[in-house]
Tab-separated table of C-alpha atoms in Angstrom:
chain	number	residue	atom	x	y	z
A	23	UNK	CA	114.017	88.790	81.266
A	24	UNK	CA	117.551	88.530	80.394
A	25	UNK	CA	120.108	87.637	82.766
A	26	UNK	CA	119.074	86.750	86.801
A	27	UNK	CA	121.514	87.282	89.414
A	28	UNK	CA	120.965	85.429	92.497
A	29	UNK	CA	122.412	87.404	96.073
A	30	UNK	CA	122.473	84.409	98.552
A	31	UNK	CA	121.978	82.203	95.604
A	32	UNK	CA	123.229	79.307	97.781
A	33	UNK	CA	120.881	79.352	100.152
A	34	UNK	CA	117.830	76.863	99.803
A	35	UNK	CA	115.227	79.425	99.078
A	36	UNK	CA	118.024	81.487	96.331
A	37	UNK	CA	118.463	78.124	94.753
A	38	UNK	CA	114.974	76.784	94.507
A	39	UNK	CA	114.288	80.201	92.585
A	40	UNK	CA	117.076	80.301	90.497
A	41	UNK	CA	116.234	76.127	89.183
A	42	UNK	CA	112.663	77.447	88.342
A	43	UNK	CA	113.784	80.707	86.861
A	44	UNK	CA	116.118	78.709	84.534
A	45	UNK	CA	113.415	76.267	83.522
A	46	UNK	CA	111.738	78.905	81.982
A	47	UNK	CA	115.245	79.862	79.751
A	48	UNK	CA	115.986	82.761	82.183
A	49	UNK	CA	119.698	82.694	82.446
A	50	UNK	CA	121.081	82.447	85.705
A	51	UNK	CA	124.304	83.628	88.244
A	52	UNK	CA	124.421	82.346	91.670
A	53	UNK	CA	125.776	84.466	93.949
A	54	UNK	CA	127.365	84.579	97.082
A	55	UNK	CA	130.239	86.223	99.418
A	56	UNK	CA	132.668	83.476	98.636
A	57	UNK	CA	133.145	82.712	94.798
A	58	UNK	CA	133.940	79.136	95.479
A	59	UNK	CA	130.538	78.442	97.478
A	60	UNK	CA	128.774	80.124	93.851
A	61	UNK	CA	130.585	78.028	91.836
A	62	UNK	CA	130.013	74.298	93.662
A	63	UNK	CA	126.368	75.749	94.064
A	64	UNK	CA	125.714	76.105	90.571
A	65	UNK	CA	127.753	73.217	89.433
A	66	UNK	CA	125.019	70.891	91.378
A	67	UNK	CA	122.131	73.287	90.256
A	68	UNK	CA	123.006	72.364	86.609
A	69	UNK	CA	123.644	68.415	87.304
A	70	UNK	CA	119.680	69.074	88.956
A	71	UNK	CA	118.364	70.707	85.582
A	72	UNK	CA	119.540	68.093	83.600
A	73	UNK	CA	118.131	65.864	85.363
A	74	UNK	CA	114.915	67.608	84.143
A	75	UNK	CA	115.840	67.926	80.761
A	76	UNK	CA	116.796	71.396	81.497
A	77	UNK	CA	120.387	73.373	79.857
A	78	UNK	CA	119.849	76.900	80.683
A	79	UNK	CA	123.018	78.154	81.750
A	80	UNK	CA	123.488	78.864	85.550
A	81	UNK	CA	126.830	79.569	86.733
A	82	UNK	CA	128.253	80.580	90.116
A	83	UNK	CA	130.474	84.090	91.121
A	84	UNK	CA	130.755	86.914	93.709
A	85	UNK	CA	127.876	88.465	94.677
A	86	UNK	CA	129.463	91.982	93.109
A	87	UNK	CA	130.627	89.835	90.080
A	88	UNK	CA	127.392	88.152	89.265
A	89	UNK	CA	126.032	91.735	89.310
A	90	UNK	CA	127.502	92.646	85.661
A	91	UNK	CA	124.917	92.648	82.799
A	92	UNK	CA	122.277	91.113	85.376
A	93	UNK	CA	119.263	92.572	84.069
A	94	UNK	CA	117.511	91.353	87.264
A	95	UNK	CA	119.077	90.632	90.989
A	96	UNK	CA	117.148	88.792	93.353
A	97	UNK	CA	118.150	89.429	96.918
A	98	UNK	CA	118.132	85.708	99.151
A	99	UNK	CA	120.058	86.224	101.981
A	100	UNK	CA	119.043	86.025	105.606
A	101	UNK	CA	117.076	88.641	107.041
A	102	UNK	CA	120.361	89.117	109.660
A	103	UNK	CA	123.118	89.463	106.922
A	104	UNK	CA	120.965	92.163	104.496
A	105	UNK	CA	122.240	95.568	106.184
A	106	UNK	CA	125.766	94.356	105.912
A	107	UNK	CA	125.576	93.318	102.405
A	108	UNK	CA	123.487	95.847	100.127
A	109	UNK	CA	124.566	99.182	101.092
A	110	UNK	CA	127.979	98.669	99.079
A	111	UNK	CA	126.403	97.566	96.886
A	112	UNK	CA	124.031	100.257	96.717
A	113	UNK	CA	125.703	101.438	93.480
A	114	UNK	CA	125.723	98.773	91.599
A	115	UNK	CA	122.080	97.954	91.869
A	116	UNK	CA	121.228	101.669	91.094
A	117	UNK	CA	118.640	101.488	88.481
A	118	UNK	CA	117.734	98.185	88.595
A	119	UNK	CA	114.651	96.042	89.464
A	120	UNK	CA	115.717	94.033	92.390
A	121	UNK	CA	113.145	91.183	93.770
A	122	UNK	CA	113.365	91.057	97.306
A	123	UNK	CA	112.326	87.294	98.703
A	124	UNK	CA	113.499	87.489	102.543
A	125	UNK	CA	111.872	86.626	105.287
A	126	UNK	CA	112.972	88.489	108.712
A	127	UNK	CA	111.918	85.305	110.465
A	128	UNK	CA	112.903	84.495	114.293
A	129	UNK	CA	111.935	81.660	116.516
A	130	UNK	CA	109.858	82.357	120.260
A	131	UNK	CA	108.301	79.183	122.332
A	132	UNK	CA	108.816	76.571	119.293
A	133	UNK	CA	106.605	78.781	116.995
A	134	UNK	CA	108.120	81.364	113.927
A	135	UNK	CA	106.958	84.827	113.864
A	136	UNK	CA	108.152	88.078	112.136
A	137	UNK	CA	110.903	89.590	114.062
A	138	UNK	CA	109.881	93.780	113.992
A	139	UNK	CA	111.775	95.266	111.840
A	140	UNK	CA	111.978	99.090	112.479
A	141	UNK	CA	111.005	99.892	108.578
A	142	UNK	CA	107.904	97.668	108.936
A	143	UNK	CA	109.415	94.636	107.014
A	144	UNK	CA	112.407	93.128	105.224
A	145	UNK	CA	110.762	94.729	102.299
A	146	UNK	CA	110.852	98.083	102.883
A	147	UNK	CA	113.901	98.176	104.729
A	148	UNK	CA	115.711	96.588	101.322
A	149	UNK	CA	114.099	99.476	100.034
A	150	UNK	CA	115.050	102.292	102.499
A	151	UNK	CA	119.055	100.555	101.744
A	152	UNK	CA	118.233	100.602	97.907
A	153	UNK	CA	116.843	104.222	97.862
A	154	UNK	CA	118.058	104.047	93.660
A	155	UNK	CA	116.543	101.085	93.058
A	156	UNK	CA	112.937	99.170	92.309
A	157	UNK	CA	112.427	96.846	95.597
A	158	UNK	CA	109.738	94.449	94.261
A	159	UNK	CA	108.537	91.931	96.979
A	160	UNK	CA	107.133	88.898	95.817
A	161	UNK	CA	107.635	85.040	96.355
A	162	UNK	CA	108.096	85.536	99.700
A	163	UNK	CA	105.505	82.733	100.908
A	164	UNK	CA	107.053	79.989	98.418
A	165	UNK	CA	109.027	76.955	100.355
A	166	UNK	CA	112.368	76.349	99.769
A	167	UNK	CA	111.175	72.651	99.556
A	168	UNK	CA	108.631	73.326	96.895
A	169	UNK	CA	110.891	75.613	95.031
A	170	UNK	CA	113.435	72.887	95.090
A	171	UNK	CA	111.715	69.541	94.136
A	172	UNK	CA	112.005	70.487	90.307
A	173	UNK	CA	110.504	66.989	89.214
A	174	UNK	CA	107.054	68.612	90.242
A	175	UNK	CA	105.167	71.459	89.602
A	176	UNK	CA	104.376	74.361	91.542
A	177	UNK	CA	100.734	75.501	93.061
A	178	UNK	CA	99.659	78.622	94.509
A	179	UNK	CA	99.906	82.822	93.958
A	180	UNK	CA	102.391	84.983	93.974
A	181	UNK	CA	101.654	87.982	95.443
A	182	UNK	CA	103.594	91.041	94.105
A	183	UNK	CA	104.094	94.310	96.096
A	184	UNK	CA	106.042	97.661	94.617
A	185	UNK	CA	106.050	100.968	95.249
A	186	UNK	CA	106.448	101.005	91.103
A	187	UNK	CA	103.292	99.635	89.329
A	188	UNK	CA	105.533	98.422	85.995
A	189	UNK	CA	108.004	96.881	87.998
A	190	UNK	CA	105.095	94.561	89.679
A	191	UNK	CA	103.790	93.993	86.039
A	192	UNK	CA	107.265	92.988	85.568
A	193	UNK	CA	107.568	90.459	88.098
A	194	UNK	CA	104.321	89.561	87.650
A	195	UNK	CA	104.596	88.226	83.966
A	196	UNK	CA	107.849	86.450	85.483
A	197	UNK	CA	105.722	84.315	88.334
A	198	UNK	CA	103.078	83.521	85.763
A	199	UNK	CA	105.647	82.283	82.879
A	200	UNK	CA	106.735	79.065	85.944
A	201	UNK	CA	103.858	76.624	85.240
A	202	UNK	CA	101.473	76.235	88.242
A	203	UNK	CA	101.746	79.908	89.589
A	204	UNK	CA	99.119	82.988	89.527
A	205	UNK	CA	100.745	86.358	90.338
A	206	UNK	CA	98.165	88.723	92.439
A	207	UNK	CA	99.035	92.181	92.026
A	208	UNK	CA	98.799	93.671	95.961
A	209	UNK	CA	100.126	97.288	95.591
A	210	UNK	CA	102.666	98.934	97.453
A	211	UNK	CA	105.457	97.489	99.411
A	212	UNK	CA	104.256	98.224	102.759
A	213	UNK	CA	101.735	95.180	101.888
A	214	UNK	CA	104.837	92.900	101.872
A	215	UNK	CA	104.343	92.968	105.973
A	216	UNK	CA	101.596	90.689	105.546
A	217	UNK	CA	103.473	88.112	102.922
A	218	UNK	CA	106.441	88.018	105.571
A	219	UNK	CA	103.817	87.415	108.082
A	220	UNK	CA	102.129	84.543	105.957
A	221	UNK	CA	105.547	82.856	105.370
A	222	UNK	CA	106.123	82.720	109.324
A	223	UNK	CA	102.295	81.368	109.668
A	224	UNK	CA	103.245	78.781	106.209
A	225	UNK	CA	105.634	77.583	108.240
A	226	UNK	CA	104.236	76.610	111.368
A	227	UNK	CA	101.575	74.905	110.028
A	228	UNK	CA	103.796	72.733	108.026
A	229	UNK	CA	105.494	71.815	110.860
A	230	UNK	CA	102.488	70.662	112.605
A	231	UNK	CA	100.504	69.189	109.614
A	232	UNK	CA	104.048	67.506	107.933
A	233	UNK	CA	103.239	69.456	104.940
A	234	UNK	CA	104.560	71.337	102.397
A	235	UNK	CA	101.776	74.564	102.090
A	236	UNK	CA	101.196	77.700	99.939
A	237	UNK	CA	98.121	80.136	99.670
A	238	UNK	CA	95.846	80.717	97.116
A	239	UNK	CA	93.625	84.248	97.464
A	240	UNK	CA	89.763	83.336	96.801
A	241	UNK	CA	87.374	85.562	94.863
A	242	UNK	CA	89.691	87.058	92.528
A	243	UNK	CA	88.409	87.554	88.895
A	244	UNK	CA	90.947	85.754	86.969
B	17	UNK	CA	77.853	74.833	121.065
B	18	UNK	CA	74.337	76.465	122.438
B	19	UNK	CA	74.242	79.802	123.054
B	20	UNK	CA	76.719	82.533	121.192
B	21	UNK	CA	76.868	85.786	122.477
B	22	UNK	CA	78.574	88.307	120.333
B	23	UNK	CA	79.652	91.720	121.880
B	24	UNK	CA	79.659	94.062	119.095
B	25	UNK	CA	77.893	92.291	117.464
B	26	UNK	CA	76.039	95.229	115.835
B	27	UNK	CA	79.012	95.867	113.580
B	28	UNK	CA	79.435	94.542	110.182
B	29	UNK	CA	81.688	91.485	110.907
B	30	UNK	CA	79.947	90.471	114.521
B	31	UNK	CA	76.304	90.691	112.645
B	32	UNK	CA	77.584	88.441	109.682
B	33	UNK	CA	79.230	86.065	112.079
B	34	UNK	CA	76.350	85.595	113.708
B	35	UNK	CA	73.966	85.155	111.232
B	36	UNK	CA	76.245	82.316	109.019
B	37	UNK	CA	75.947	80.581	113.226
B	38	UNK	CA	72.340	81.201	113.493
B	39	UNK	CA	72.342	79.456	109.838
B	40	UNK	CA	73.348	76.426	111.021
B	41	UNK	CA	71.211	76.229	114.174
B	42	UNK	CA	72.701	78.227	116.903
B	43	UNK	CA	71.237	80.614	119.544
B	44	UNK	CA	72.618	84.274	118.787
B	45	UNK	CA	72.786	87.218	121.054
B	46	UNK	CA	73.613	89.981	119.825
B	47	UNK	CA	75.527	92.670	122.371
B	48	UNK	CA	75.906	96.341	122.021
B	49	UNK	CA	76.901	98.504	125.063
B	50	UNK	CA	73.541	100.101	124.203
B	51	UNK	CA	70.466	97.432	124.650
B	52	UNK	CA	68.411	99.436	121.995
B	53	UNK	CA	71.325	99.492	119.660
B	54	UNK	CA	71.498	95.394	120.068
B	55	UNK	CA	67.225	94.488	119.930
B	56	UNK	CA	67.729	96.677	116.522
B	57	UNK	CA	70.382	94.849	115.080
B	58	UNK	CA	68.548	91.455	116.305
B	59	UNK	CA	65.177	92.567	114.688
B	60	UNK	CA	66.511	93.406	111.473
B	61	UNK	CA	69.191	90.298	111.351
B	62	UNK	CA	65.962	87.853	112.545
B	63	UNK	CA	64.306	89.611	108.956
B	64	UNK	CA	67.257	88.903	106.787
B	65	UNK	CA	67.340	84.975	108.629
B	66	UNK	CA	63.399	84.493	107.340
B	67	UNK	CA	64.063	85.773	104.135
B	68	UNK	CA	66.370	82.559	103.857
B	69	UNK	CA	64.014	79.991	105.692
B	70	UNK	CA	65.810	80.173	109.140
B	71	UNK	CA	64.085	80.873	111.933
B	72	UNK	CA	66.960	80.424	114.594
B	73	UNK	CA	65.710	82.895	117.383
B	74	UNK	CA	68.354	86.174	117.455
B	75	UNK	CA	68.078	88.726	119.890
B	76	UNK	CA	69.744	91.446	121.436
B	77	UNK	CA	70.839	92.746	125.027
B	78	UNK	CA	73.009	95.031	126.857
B	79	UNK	CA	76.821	93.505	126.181
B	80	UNK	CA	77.150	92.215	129.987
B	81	UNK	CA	73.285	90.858	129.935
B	82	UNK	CA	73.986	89.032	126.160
B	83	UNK	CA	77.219	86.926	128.363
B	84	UNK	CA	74.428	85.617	130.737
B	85	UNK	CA	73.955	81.475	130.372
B	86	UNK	CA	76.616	82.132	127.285
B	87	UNK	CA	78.674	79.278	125.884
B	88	UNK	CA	80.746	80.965	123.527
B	89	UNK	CA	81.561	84.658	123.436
B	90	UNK	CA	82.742	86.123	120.372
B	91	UNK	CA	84.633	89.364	120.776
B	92	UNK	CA	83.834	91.435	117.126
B	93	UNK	CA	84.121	95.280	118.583
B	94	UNK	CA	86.603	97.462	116.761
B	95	UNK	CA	90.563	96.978	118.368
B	96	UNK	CA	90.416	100.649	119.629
B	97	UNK	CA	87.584	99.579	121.702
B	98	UNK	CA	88.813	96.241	123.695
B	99	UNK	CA	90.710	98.085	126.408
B	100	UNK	CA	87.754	99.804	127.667
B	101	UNK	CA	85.149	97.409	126.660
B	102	UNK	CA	86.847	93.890	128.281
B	103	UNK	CA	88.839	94.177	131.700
B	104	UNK	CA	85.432	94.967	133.032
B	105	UNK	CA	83.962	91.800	131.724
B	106	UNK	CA	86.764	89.634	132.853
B	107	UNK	CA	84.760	88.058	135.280
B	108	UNK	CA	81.846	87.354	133.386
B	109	UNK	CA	84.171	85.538	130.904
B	110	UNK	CA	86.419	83.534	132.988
B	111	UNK	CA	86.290	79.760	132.287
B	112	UNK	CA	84.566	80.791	129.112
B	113	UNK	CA	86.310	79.958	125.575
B	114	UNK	CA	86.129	83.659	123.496
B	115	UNK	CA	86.327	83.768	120.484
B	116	UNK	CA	88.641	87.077	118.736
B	117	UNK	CA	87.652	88.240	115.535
B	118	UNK	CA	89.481	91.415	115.698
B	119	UNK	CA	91.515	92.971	113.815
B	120	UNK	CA	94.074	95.720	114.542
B	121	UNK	CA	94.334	97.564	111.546
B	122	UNK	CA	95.027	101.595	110.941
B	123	UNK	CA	95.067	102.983	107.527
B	124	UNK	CA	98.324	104.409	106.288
B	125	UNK	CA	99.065	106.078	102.558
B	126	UNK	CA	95.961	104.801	101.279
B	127	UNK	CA	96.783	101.124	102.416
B	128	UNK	CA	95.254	99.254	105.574
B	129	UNK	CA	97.909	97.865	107.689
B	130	UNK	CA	98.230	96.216	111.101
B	131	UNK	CA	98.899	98.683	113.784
B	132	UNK	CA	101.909	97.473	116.220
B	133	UNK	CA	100.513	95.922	119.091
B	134	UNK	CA	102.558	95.914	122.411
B	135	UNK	CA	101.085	92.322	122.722
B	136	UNK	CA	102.003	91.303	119.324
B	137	UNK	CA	98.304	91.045	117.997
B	138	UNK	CA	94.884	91.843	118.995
B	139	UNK	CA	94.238	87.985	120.125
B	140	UNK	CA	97.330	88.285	122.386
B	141	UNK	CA	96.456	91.354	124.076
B	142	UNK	CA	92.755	90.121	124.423
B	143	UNK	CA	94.329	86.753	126.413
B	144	UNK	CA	96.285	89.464	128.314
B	145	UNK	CA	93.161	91.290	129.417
B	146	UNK	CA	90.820	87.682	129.994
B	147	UNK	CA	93.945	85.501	131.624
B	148	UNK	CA	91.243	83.927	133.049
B	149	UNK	CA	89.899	82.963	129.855
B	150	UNK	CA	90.365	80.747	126.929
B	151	UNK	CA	91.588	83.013	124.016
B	152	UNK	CA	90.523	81.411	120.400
B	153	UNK	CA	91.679	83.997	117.370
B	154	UNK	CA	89.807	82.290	113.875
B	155	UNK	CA	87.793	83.987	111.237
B	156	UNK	CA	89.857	87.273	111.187
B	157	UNK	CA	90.694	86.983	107.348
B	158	UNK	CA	86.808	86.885	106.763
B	159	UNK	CA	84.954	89.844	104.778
B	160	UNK	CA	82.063	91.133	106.410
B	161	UNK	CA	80.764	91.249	103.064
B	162	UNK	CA	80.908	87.600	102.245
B	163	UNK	CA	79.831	87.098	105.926
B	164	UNK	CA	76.778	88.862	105.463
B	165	UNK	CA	76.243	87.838	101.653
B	166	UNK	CA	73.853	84.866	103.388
B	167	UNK	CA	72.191	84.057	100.024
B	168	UNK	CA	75.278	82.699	99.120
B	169	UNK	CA	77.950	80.315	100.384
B	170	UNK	CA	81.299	81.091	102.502
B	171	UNK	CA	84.456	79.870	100.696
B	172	UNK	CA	87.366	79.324	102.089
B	173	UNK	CA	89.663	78.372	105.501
B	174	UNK	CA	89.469	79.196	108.943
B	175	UNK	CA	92.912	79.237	110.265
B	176	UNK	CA	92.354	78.774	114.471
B	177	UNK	CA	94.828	79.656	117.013
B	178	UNK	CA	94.742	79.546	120.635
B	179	UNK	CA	97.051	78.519	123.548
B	180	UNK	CA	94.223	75.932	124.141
B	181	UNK	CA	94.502	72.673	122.045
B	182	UNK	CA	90.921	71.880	123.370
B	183	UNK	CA	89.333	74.734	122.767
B	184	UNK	CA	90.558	75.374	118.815
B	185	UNK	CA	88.847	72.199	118.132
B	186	UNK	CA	86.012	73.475	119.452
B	187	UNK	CA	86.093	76.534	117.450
B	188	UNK	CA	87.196	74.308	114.640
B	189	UNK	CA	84.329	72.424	114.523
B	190	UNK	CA	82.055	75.113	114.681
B	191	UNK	CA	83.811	76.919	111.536
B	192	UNK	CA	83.662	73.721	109.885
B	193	UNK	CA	79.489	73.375	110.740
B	194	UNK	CA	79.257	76.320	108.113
B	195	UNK	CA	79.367	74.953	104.324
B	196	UNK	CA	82.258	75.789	102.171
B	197	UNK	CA	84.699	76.354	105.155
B	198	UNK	CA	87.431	74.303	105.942
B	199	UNK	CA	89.201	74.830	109.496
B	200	UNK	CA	93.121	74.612	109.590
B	201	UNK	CA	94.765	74.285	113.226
B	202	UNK	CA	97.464	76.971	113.368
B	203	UNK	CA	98.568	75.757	117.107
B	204	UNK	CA	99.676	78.686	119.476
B	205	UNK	CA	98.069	82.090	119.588
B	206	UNK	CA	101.014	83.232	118.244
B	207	UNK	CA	99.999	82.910	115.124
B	208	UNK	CA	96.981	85.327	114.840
B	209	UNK	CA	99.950	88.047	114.133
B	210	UNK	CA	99.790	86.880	110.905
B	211	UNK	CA	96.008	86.259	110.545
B	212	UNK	CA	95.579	89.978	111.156
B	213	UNK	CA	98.557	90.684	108.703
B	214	UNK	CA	96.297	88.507	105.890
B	215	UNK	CA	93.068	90.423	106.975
B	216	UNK	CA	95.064	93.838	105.957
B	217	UNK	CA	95.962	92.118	102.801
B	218	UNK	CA	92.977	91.099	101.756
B	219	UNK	CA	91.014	94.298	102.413
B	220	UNK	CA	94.006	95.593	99.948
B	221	UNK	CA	93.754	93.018	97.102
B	222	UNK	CA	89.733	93.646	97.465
B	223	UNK	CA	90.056	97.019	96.870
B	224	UNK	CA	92.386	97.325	93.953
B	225	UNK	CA	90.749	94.406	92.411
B	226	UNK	CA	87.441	95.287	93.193
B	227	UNK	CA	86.766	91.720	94.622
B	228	UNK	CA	86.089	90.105	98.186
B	229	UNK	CA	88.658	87.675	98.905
B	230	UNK	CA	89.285	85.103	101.361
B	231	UNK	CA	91.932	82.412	101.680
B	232	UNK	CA	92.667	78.735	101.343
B	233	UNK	CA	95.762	76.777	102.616
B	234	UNK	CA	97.151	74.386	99.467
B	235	UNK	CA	98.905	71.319	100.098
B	236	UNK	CA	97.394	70.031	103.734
B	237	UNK	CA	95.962	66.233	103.273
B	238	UNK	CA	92.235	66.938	103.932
């Protein structure tokens, strides 16, 4: 893949990715609005990877700065900070594949839900912000907890939505390289309204069963 | 349970329903808002029982006639329908617990996708129109095919949600009756937003993949 840059890299769900995208070699640069927060991040994401054996570089700038030569960005951010963020930097993700993992998530009578989102998801409004770029949305229903406990493996699918079918394949092969994940392909990004709406339903059921869940999609071939 | 009563239960996902509940011993009645329409549908799904060695009596009646000496009414008519067909049968269902297999779901660019619901879902707005009943949403994300495929067995979970601790047990139990499901408590009705999200999913991932999918929950204890 090259190099991954991480917007919102700091964040739990950012960080979880970025430690399992780097113990698979993929190089990595945490980003965030304030360099300093980048840096400290990824100063404690490396003391975590070597904990695991792991030296893949990961190193901590600017969101605009970890930007340069990223061959992939991965936007992390809360739902709320997204339309103040990525249209400046529009531009600088023009071209690029960028893997949208945000959940627009809000909070009503002690249970999570989607908020609406006027685009139809976090997804496709990235999209609609990114007109010059590939919005893939995938790894949306992964914890931050599971993501983040490094000394064990990860279960469950990824499913992969993209208005562009090689840009899925793309992400695709990524997911499947992190031991313990399947990537289903599910088609266009208006089918990310469903993975933002399994996070939300993920989530309350951990908090009522003290788990830590994921889906798996029966029937599939492979 | 005793006595299911299934108002469109002519259609695809009603008529499978019913026949994995006749499978494991209960009463079905099959509703139509056209008695001939439902003593069809009965006759032929009473054939397709003997052919598998179950002789659990099904029959059909006039939608308000199947509710009669009911203990469980399962709502499977199409969402466009459920305005007309259920403020009229509020009565008849108070005190009952219903059971909302319905899904929402409008076709848009070649994908299925959940149509916005002022209620938030179909299972909310069916709560709104039976306040005086006990709203249980379960078995959305289920394929009428695999439903009706009754030579072979279901796989899978049954997430349940209802305002109604009580009465998802109930429903719970029942889903769990049939072999290869597993129920998982979702809490609030809340949460069948996202159960119709899945069901639009699925019916996506089926199609491109040419498969019929369901889904399972990793990571809960049992």
């Amino acid at each position: 893949m090259g190099r991954i840059a991480i917007l919102g890299g700091t964040g739990p769900e950012g960080l979880g990715l970025g430690l399992r995208f780097a113990m698979i070699g993929e190089e990595i640069v945490i980003g965030s609005r304030q360099a300093p927060r980048a840096v400290d991040a990824a100063r404690r994401a490396q003391e975590r990877l070597r904990a695991v054996n792991c030296t893949t570089p990961i190193r901590g700038e600017e969101n605009r700065v970890a930007l340069r030569d990223a061959d992939l960005a991965v936007i992390a951010t809360p739902f709320a900070g997204v339309r103040e963020l990525l249209p400046p930097l529009a531009g600088a993700l023009a071209g690029m594949v960028v893997l949208d993992v945000v959940n627009p998530l809000i909070r009503v009578d002690k249970q999570i839900t989607v908020e609406r989102v006027p685009e139809g998801s976090a997804g496709e409004a990235i999209q609609s912000m990114l007109p010059s770029s590939v919005v893939v949305s995938a790894f949306k229903t992964e914890s931050a907890e599971s993501l983040n406990a490094i000394d064990r493996p990860v279960a469950g699918d990824i499913v992969v939505c993209s208005d562009h079918a090689e840009a899925r394949s793309r992400i695709a092969a990524l997911a499947e390289r992190i031991p313990g994940y399947r990537a289903v392909d599910a088609g266009p990004l208006i089918n990310t309204r469903s993975l933002e709406a399994i996070t939300a339903l993920l989530l309350n059921i951990n908090r009522r069963h003290h788990a830590v869940t994921s889906i798996q999609i029966l029937g599939l071939a492979k």
